[in-house]
Amino acid sequence: MTDTLSSIRLNRRGFLGAAAVGAASLAVSACSTVSRGAYVDGPPPEAPQLSVDSSFGDYAMMYGPVTDEGFEIPAIPLKKMNKRFLRQVVQDPTGERPGTIVVDTSNHFLYLVREGGEAMRYGVGLGRAGFEWSGRAVIQWKRKWPTWTPPDEMIGRQPELAKYSAANGGMQPGLMNPLGARALYIFQNNQDTLYRLHGSPEWSSIGKSVSSGCVRLMNQDIIDLYDRVPNKTPILVTGGLGGVA
C-alpha cells in the first residue's frame, strides 16, 4: 500500500465512510503492490516441520506451472524458498472457529482454521499498511484475475501509472498485474477496508515486509485459498497470536 494511503489510518475507530462499493469501484484498490524499496527480512528461519495434506500432492505439484483462466503461471523455484512459508497443515494456534481466516502479521502467516484442531498455513508477504490495521471483518467477495487501478494519490507521485487510471480502465488482468490471480476483498460493517488478500508474481517477497501492498500470497496459494473459502468468510488480522482476544 502506498505511503500516501498508509496515512489513512483504518483502525477499530472507523473506516472510510463510503457504503459498500459497486462493481466499478471494485477495480480501485488501495493495495499498491508495485514494490519500491528494499525488502525487510522477517523472523529468522526455523526448522520446518512440514505436514502436507494428502490431497495436495507433493510440493513440486503444488507449486508447479499452472494454466488458469487462459494465463500461464510459472512454477515457483522451491529451492530458493524458505520452506516454512510453503503451504502446509499445522496444529491450529489460533483458537478460532473452523472456516475462519487468521492473518498473523508478526510472523507472516495466514491460517485457514480446519476441523480437528488443524489449520492450513500459508506464507504471506506484507506491505507497510499490513501492520497498520488489525481487527475482525469478512471476505465480502472474491474475484478471479482482477483489474488493478492505482489510486489518484499514487498516480500523482508516479505519473507513469496514469495509463492504468480508472478513466483508462485500469491495468488489465495478467501475470504482472499487482493483484495476481485472485483477490479477496475485506469489508467490515459492510464498508470496504481497502485491504485485500491477493496473489503476486513476486514469490521472493513472501515472508517479508515490502514498501507497498496488502496481504500477498504466491499465485498458486491464493488460487488454493480462493477455492476453499466462500463469500462472508470471517477474517481476523492480528499483530500476534498471543494477543488474540
mmCIF file of C-alpha atoms in Angstrom, residues 55-153:
data_model
loop_
_atom_site.group_PDB
_atom_site.id
_atom_site.type_symbol
_atom_site.label_atom_id
_atom_site.label_comp_id
_atom_site.label_asym_id
_atom_site.label_seq_id
_atom_site.Cartn_x
_atom_site.Cartn_y
_atom_site.Cartn_z
ATOM 1 C CA SER A 55 -4.945 -34.193 -1.327
ATOM 2 C CA PHE A 56 -2.195 -31.701 -2.229
ATOM 3 C CA GLY A 57 0.252 -33.967 -3.984
ATOM 4 C CA ASP A 58 3.884 -33.111 -3.377
ATOM 5 C CA TYR A 59 5.343 -29.619 -3.342
ATOM 6 C CA ALA A 60 6.609 -29.923 -6.898
ATOM 7 C CA MET A 61 2.994 -30.461 -7.951
ATOM 8 C CA MET A 62 1.561 -27.802 -5.622
ATOM 9 C CA TYR A 63 3.920 -25.116 -6.854
ATOM 10 C CA GLY A 64 4.442 -26.286 -10.402
ATOM 11 C CA PRO A 65 3.308 -24.384 -13.506
ATOM 12 C CA VAL A 66 -0.431 -23.708 -13.689
ATOM 13 C CA THR A 67 -2.715 -22.906 -16.604
ATOM 14 C CA ASP A 68 -5.573 -20.849 -15.149
ATOM 15 C CA GLU A 69 -8.271 -18.911 -16.999
ATOM 16 C CA GLY A 70 -6.009 -18.784 -20.037
ATOM 17 C CA PHE A 71 -2.964 -17.498 -18.117
ATOM 18 C CA GLU A 72 0.245 -19.499 -17.729
ATOM 19 C CA ILE A 73 1.531 -19.167 -14.167
ATOM 20 C CA PRO A 74 5.184 -20.223 -13.889
ATOM 21 C CA ALA A 75 6.465 -22.687 -11.317
ATOM 22 C CA ILE A 76 7.850 -21.426 -8.019
ATOM 23 C CA PRO A 77 11.606 -22.090 -7.623
ATOM 24 C CA LEU A 78 11.254 -24.181 -4.480
ATOM 25 C CA LYS A 79 14.989 -24.409 -3.843
ATOM 26 C CA LYS A 80 15.034 -20.649 -3.319
ATOM 27 C CA MET A 81 12.054 -20.619 -0.923
ATOM 28 C CA ASN A 82 12.197 -20.791 2.855
ATOM 29 C CA LYS A 83 10.160 -23.956 3.379
ATOM 30 C CA ARG A 84 8.417 -22.581 6.446
ATOM 31 C CA PHE A 85 6.399 -20.343 4.098
ATOM 32 C CA LEU A 86 5.138 -23.168 1.894
ATOM 33 C CA ARG A 87 1.535 -24.325 2.233
ATOM 34 C CA GLN A 88 1.182 -26.934 4.958
ATOM 35 C CA VAL A 89 -1.124 -28.358 7.603
ATOM 36 C CA VAL A 90 -0.224 -27.420 11.182
ATOM 37 C CA GLN A 91 -1.749 -27.650 14.617
ATOM 38 C CA ASP A 92 -4.131 -24.700 14.901
ATOM 39 C CA PRO A 93 -2.544 -21.952 17.033
ATOM 40 C CA THR A 94 -5.455 -19.507 16.745
ATOM 41 C CA GLY A 95 -8.332 -20.974 18.753
ATOM 42 C CA GLU A 96 -10.753 -19.627 16.119
ATOM 43 C CA ARG A 97 -13.752 -21.469 14.698
ATOM 44 C CA PRO A 98 -13.221 -23.723 11.677
ATOM 45 C CA GLY A 99 -13.606 -21.768 8.452
ATOM 46 C CA THR A 100 -12.011 -18.598 9.872
ATOM 47 C CA ILE A 101 -9.047 -16.919 8.191
ATOM 48 C CA VAL A 102 -6.409 -15.545 10.563
ATOM 49 C CA VAL A 103 -3.553 -13.350 9.326
ATOM 50 C CA ASP A 104 -0.644 -13.233 11.770
ATOM 51 C CA THR A 105 1.229 -10.159 10.564
ATOM 52 C CA SER A 106 4.100 -10.551 13.015
ATOM 53 C CA ASN A 107 5.087 -13.941 11.628
ATOM 54 C CA HIS A 108 3.950 -13.559 8.001
ATOM 55 C CA PHE A 109 1.488 -16.435 8.149
ATOM 56 C CA LEU A 110 -2.122 -16.835 7.064
ATOM 57 C CA TYR A 111 -4.137 -19.619 8.684
ATOM 58 C CA LEU A 112 -7.359 -21.183 7.474
ATOM 59 C CA VAL A 113 -8.762 -22.978 10.512
ATOM 60 C CA ARG A 114 -9.954 -26.528 9.893
ATOM 61 C CA GLU A 115 -11.803 -29.126 11.924
ATOM 62 C CA GLY A 116 -9.937 -31.363 14.363
ATOM 63 C CA GLY A 117 -7.590 -28.741 15.769
ATOM 64 C CA GLU A 118 -5.765 -28.234 12.476
ATOM 65 C CA ALA A 119 -5.166 -25.242 10.242
ATOM 66 C CA MET A 120 -3.937 -24.714 6.720
ATOM 67 C CA ARG A 121 -0.964 -22.367 6.886
ATOM 68 C CA TYR A 122 0.239 -20.190 4.028
ATOM 69 C CA GLY A 123 3.195 -17.829 3.913
ATOM 70 C CA VAL A 124 2.367 -14.207 3.115
ATOM 71 C CA GLY A 125 4.164 -11.029 2.240
ATOM 72 C CA LEU A 126 3.029 -7.747 3.738
ATOM 73 C CA GLY A 127 3.111 -4.133 2.678
ATOM 74 C CA ARG A 128 3.730 -1.428 5.221
ATOM 75 C CA ALA A 129 -0.022 -0.982 5.595
ATOM 76 C CA GLY A 130 -0.305 -4.627 6.581
ATOM 77 C CA PHE A 131 0.952 -3.620 10.002
ATOM 78 C CA GLU A 132 -1.397 -0.665 10.423
ATOM 79 C CA TRP A 133 -4.745 -2.366 10.783
ATOM 80 C CA SER A 134 -5.952 -5.257 12.867
ATOM 81 C CA GLY A 135 -9.397 -6.500 13.694
ATOM 82 C CA ARG A 136 -12.263 -8.709 12.615
ATOM 83 C CA ALA A 137 -14.001 -8.450 9.272
ATOM 84 C CA VAL A 138 -15.316 -10.655 6.462
ATOM 85 C CA ILE A 139 -14.311 -11.590 2.947
ATOM 86 C CA GLN A 140 -17.162 -9.740 1.264
ATOM 87 C CA TRP A 141 -16.447 -11.114 -2.182
ATOM 88 C CA LYS A 142 -13.760 -12.607 -4.376
ATOM 89 C CA ARG A 143 -12.532 -12.044 -7.917
ATOM 90 C CA LYS A 144 -10.502 -14.099 -10.367
ATOM 91 C CA TRP A 145 -7.776 -12.222 -12.233
ATOM 92 C CA PRO A 146 -8.917 -8.780 -11.056
ATOM 93 C CA THR A 147 -8.193 -5.462 -12.704
ATOM 94 C CA TRP A 148 -5.850 -3.167 -10.749
ATOM 95 C CA THR A 149 -6.313 0.601 -10.658
ATOM 96 C CA PRO A 150 -3.731 2.727 -8.837
ATOM 97 C CA PRO A 151 -5.258 5.441 -6.627
ATOM 98 C CA ASP A 152 -5.018 9.056 -7.721
ATOM 99 C CA GLU A 153 -2.520 9.771 -4.943
#
